[in-house]
PDB file of C-alpha atoms in Angstrom:
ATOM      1  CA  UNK A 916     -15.666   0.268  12.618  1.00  0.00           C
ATOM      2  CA  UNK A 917     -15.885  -3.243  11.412  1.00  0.00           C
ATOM      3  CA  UNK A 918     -12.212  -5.276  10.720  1.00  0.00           C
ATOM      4  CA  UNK A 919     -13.786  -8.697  10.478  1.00  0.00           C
ATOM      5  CA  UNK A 920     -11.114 -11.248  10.740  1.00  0.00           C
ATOM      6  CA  UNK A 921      -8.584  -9.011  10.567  1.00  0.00           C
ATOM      7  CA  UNK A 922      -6.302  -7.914  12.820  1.00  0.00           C
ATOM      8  CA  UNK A 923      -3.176  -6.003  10.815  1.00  0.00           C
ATOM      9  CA  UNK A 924      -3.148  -2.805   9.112  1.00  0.00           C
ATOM     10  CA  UNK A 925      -0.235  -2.473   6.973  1.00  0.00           C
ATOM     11  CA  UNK A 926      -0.530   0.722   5.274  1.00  0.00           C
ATOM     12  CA  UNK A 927      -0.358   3.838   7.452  1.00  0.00           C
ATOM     13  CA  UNK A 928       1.704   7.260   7.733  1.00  0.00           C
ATOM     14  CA  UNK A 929       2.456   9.581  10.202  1.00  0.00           C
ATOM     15  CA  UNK A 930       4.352  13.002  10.694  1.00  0.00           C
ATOM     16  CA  UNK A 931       7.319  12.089   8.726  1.00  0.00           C
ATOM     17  CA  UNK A 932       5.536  12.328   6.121  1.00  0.00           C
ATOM     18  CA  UNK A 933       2.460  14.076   5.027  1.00  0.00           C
ATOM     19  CA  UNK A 934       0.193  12.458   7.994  1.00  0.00           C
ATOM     20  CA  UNK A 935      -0.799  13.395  11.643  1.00  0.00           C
ATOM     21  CA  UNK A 936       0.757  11.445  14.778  1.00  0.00           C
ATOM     22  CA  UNK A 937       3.957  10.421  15.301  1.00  0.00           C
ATOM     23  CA  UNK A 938       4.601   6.776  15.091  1.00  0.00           C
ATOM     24  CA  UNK A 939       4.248   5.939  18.442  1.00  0.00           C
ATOM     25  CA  UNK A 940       0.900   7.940  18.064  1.00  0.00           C
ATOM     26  CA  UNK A 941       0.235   5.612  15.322  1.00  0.00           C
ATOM     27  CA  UNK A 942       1.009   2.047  17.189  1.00  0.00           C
ATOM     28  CA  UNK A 943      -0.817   2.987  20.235  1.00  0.00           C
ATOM     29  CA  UNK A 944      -4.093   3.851  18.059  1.00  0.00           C
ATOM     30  CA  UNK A 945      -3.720   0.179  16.503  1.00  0.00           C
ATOM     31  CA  UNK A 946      -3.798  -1.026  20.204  1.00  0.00           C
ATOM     32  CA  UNK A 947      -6.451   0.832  21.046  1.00  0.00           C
ATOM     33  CA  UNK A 948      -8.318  -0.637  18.358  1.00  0.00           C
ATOM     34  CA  UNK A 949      -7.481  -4.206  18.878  1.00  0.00           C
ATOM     35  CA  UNK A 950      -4.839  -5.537  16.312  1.00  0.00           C
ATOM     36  CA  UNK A 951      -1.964  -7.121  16.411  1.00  0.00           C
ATOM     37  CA  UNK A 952      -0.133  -5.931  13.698  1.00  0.00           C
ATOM     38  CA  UNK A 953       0.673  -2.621  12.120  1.00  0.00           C
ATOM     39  CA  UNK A 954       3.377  -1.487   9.675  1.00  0.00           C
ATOM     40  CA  UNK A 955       4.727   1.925   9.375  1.00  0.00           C
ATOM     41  CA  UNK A 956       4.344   2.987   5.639  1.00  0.00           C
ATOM     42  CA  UNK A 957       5.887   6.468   4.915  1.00  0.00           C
ATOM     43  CA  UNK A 958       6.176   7.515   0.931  1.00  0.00           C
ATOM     44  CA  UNK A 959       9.653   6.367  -0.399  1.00  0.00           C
ATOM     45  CA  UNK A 960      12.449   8.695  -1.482  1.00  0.00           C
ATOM     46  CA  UNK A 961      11.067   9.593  -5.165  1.00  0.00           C
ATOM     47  CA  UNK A 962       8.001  11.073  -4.142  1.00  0.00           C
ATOM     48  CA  UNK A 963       9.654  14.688  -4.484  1.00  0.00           C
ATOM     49  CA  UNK A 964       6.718  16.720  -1.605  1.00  0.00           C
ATOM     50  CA  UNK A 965       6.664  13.657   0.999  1.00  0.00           C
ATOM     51  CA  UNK A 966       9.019  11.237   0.030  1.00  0.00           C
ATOM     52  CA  UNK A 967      11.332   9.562   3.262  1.00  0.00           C
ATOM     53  CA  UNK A 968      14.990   9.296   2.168  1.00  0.00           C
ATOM     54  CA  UNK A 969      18.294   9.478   3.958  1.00  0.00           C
ATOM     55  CA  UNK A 970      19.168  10.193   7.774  1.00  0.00           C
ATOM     56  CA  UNK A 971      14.916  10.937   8.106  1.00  0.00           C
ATOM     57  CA  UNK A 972      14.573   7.121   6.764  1.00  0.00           C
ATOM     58  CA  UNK A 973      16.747   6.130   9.321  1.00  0.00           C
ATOM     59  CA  UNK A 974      15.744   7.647  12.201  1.00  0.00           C
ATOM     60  CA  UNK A 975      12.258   6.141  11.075  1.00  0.00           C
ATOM     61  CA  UNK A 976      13.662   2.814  11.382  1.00  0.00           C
ATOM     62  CA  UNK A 977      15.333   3.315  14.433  1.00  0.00           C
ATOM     63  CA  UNK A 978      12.199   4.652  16.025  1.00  0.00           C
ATOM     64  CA  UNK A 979       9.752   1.714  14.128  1.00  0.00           C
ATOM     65  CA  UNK A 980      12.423  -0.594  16.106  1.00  0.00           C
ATOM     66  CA  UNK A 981      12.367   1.214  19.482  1.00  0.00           C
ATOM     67  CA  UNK A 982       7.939   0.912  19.247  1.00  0.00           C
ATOM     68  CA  UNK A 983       8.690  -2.826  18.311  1.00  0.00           C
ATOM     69  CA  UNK A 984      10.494  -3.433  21.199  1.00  0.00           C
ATOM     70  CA  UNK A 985       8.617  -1.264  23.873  1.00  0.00           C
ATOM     71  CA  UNK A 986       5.104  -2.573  22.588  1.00  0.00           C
ATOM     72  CA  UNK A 987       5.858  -6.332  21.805  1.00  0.00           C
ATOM     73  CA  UNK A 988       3.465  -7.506  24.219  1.00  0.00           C
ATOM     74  CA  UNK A 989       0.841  -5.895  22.564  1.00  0.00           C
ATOM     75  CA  UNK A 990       1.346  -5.514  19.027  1.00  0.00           C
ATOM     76  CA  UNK A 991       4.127  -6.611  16.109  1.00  0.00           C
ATOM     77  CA  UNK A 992       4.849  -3.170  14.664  1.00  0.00           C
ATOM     78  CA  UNK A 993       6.618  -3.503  11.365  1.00  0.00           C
ATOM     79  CA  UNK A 994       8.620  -1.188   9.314  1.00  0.00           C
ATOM     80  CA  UNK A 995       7.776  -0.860   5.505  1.00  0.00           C
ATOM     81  CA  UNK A 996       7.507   1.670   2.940  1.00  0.00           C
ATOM     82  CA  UNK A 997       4.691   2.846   0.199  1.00  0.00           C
ATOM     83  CA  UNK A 998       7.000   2.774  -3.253  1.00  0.00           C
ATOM     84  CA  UNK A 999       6.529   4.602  -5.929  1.00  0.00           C
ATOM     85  CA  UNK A1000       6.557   3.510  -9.574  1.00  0.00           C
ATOM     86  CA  UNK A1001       8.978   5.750 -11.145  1.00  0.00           C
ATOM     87  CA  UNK A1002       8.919   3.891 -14.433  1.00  0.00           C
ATOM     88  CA  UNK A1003       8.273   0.892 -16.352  1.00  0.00           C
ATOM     89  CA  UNK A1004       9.401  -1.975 -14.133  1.00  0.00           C
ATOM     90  CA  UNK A1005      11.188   0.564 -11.849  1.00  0.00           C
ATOM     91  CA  UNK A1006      10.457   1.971  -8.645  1.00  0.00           C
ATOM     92  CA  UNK A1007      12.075   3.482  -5.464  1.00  0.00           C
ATOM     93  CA  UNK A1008      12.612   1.094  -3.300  1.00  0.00           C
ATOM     94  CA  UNK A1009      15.582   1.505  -1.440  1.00  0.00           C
ATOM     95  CA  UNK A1010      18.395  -1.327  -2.765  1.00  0.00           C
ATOM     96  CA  UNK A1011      18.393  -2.875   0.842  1.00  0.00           C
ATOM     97  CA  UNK A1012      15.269  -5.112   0.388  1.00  0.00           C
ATOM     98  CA  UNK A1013      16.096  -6.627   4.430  1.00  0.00           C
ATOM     99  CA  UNK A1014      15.849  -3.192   5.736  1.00  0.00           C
ATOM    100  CA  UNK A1015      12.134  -3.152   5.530  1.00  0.00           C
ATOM    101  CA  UNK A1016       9.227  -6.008   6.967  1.00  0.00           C
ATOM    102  CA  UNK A1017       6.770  -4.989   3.934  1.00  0.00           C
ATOM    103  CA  UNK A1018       6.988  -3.308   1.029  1.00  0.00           C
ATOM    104  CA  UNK A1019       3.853  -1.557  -0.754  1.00  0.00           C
ATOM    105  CA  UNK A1020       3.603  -0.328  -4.647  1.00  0.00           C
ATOM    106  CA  UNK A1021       1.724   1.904  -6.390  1.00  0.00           C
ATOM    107  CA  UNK A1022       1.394   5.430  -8.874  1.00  0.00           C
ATOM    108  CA  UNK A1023       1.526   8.435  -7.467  1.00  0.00           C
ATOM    109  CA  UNK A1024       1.644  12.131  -8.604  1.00  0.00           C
ATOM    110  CA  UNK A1025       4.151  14.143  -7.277  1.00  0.00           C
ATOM    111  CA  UNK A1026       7.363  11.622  -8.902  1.00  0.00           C
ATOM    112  CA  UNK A1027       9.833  12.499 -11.491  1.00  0.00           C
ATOM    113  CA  UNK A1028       9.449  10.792 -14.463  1.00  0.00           C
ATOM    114  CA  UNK A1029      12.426   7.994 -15.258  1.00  0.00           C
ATOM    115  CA  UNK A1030      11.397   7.243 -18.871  1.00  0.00           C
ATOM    116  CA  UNK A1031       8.648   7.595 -21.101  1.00  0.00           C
ATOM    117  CA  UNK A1032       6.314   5.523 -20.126  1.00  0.00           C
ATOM    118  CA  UNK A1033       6.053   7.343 -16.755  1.00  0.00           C
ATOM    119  CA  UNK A1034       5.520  10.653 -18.184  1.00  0.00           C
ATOM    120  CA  UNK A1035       2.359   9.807 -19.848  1.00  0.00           C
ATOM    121  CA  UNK A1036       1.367   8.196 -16.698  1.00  0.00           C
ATOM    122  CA  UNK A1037       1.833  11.574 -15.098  1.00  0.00           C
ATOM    123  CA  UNK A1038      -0.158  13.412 -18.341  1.00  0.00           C
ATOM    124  CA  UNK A1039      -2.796  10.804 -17.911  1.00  0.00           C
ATOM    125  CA  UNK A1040      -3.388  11.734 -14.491  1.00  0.00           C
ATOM    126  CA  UNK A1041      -3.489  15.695 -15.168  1.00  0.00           C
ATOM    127  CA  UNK A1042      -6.049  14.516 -17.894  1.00  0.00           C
ATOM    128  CA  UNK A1043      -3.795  15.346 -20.973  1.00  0.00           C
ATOM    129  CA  UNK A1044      -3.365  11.446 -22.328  1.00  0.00           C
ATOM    130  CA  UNK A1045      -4.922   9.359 -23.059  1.00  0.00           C
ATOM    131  CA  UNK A1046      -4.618   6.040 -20.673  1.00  0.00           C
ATOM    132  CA  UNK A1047      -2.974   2.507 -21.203  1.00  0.00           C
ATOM    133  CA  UNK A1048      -4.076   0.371 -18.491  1.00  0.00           C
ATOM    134  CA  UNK A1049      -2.841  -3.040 -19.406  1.00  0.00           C
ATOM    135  CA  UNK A1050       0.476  -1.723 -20.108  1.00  0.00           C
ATOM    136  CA  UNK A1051       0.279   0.198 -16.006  1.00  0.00           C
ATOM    137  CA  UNK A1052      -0.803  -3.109 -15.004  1.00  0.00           C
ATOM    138  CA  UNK A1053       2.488  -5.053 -16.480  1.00  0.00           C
ATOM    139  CA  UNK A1054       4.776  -1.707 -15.502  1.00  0.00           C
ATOM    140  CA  UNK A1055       3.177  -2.631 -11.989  1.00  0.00           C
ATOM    141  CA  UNK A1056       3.731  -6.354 -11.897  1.00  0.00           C
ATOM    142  CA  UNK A1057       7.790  -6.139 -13.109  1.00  0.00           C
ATOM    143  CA  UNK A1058       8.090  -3.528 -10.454  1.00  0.00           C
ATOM    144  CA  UNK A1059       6.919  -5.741  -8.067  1.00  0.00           C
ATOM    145  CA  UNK A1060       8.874  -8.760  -9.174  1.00  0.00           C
ATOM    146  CA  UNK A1061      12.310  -7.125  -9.754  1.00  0.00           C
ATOM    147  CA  UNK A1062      11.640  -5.164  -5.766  1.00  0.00           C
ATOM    148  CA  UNK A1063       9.816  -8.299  -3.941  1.00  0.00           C
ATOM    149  CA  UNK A1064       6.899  -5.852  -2.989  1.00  0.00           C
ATOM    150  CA  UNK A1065       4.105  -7.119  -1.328  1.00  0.00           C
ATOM    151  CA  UNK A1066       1.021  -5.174  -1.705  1.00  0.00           C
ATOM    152  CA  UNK A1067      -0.396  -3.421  -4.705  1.00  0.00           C
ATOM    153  CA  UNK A1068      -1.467   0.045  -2.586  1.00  0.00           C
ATOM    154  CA  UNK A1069      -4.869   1.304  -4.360  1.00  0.00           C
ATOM    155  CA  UNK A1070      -4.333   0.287  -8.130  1.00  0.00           C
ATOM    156  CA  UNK A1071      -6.283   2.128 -10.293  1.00  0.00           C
ATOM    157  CA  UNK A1072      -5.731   5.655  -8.207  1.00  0.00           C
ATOM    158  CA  UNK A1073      -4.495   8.086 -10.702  1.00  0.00           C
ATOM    159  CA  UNK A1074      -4.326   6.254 -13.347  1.00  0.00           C
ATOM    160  CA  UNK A1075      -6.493   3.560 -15.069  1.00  0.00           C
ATOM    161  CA  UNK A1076      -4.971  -0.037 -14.567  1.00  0.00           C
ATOM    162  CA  UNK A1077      -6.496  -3.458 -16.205  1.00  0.00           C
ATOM    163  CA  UNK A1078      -7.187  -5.074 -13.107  1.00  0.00           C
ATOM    164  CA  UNK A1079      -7.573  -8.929 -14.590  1.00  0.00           C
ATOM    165  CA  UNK A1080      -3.704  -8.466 -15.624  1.00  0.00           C
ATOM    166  CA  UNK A1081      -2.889  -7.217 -12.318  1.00  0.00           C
ATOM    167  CA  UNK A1082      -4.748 -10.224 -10.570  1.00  0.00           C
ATOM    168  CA  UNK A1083      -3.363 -12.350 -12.996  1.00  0.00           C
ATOM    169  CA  UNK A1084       0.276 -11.278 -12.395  1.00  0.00           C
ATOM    170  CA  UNK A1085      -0.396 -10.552  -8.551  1.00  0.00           C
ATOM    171  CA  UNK A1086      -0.942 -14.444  -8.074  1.00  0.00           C
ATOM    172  CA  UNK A1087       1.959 -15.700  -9.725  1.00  0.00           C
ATOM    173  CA  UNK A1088       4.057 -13.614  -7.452  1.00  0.00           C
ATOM    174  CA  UNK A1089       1.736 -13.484  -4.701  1.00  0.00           C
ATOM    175  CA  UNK A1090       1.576 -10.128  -4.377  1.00  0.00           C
ATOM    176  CA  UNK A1091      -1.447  -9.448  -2.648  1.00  0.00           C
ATOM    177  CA  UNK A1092      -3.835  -6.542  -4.047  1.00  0.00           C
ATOM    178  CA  UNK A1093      -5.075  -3.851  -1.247  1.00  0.00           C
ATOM    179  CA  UNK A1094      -8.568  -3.176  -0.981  1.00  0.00           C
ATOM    180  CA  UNK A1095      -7.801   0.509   0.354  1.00  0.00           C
ATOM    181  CA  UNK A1096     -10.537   1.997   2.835  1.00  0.00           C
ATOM    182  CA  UNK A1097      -9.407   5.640   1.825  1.00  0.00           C
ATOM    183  CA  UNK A1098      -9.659   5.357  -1.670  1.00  0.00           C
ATOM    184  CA  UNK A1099     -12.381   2.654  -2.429  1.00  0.00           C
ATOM    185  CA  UNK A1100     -10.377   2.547  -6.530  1.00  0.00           C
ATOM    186  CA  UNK A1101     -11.562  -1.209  -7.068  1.00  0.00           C
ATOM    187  CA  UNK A1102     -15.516  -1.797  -8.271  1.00  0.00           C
ATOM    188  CA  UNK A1103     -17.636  -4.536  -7.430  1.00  0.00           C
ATOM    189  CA  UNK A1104     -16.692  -5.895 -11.126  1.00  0.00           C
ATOM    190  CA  UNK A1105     -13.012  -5.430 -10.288  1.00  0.00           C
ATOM    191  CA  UNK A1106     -13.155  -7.278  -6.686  1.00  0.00           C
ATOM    192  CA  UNK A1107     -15.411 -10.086  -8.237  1.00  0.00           C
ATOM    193  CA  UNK A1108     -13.112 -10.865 -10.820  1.00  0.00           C
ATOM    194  CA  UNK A1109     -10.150 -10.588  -8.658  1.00  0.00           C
ATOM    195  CA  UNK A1110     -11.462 -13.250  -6.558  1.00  0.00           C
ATOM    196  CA  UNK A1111     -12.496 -15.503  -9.722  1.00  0.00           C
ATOM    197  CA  UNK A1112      -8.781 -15.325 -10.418  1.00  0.00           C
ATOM    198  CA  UNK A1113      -7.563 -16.543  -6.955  1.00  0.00           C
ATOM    199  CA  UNK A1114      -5.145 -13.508  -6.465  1.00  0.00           C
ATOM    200  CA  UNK A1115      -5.090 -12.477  -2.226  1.00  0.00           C
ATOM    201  CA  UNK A1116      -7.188  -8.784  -1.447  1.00  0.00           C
ATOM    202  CA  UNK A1117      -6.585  -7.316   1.575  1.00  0.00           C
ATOM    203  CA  UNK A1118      -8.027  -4.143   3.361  1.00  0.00           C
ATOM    204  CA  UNK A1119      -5.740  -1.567   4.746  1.00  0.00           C
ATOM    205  CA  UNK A1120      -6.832   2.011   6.160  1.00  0.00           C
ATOM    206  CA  UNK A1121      -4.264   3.856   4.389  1.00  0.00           C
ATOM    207  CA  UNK A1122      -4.295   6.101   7.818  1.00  0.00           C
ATOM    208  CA  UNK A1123      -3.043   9.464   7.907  1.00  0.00           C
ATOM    209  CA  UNK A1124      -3.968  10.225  11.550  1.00  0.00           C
ATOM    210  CA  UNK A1125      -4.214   8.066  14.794  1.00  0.00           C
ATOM    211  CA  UNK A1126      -8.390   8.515  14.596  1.00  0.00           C
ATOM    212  CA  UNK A1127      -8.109   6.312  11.436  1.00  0.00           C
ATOM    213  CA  UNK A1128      -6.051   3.671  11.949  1.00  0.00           C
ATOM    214  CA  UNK A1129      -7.539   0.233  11.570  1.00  0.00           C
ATOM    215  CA  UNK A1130     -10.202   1.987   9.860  1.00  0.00           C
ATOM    216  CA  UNK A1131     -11.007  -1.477   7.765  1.00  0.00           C
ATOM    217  CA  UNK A1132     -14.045  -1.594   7.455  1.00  0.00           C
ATOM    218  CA  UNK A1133     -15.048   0.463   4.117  1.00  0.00           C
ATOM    219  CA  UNK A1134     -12.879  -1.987   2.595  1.00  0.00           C
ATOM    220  CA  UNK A1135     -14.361  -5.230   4.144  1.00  0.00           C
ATOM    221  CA  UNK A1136     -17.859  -3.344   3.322  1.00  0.00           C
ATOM    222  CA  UNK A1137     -16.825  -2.726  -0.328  1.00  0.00           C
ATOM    223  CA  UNK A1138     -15.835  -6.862  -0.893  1.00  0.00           C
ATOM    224  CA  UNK A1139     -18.918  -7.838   0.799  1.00  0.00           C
ATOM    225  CA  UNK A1140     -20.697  -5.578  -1.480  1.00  0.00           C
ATOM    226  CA  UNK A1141     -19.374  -7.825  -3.999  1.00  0.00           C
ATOM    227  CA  UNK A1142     -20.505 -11.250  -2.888  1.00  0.00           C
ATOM    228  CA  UNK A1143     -16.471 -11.629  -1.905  1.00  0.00           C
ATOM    229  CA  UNK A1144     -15.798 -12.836   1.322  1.00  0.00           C
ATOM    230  CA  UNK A1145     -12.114 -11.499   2.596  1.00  0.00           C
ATOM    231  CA  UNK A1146     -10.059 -14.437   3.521  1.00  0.00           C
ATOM    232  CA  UNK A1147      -8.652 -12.748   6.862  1.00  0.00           C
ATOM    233  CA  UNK A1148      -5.027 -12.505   7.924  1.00  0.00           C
ATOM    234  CA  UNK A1149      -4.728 -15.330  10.566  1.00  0.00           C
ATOM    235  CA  UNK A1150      -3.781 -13.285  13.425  1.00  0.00           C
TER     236      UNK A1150
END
């Protein structure tokens, strides 16, 4: 495993959700590994098979405090969530917006349509419509300005999404797009032109087990592929 110069992963899961390891599992991998920052990431509430809502989403935070505070010397741990879009310009993130250190976007299958718009997102992934990426790309980008998210979690996974309009929109609001190492979505074309553009890419492992945490480097491998160096995280 390669992580260049970086030293965070900020998209991860762990046994509250769908993934292996508990969180403490999870923070002691990323030490292991050498960073120096890792956010917890579990699926939000509208994800109906592994969505975190509730008492379950609290007693996540409460335990993503307790790691905080028992592994400061070694690592920031952070507590964040992967949202789901849920319709145009809508998504689940919880209404406290200081509850949470990052906050991640993106489609997934497996949420109940709000509106119209969502529903052929969800035929367009079972292959029965046709696909409207700009229009995913601006439901993604008013999402993310209406919730403050920070991270655009594999765009174009699922779905088709115009990635120049996401880059576009992403720098203005300085979201940052994630380069994910588990599902390689964006093509040399795509990270070219997002770097033309000026918008931030990051890599995250998307882990789902302790063994792949700060598993960067398909990511980094996948820019340099490109001719796009990764501007590291600073840490």
């Amino acid at each position: 495993m390669s992580m260049g110069s970086y030293l965070s992963d900020l998209h991860t899961h762990t046994d509250f959700s769908h993934g292996k390891g508990s969180p403490e599992d999870i923070v002691r991998a990323g030490i292991r590994c050498g960073l120096k920052r890792i956010a917890i990431t579990e699926h939000a509430g509208g994800h109906v098979f592994y969505g975190v809502r509730g008492e379950k989403l609290m007693r996540l935070r409460k335990e993503t405090e307790r790691l905080a505070s028992v592994y400061a010397r070694d690592i920031e741990v952070l507590f964040g969530l992967e949202c789901n879009l849920t319709g145009f310009g809508e998504c689940d993130a919880p209404k406290d917006r200081g509850m949470f250190d990052v906050l991640l976007l993106a489609y997934h299958k497996g949420v109940v349509p709000r509106d119209g718009f969502l529903l052929k997102r969800s035929m367009e992934a079972a292959g029965m419509h046709k696909s409207e990426p700009e229009l995913t790309a601006k439901a993604l980008l008013a999402a993310a300005e209406k919730y403050r998210i920070d991270i655009f979690a594999h765009p174009g996974e699922y779905v088709k999404c115009d990635i120049e309009t996401l880059a576009r929109g992403a720098k203005e609001l300085g979201t940052m797009i994630e380069i994910n190492s588990r599902h390689i979505t964006l093509s040399p074309d795509d990270i070219r032109l997002i770097a033309k553009i000026g918008a931030v890419m990051r890599p995250d492992s998307d882990a789902h087990s302790p063994e792949r945490v700060g598993e960067l480097g398909p990511a980094i491998a996948a820019a340099a592929a490109a001719g796009v160096e990764l501007p590291g995280d600073g840490l």
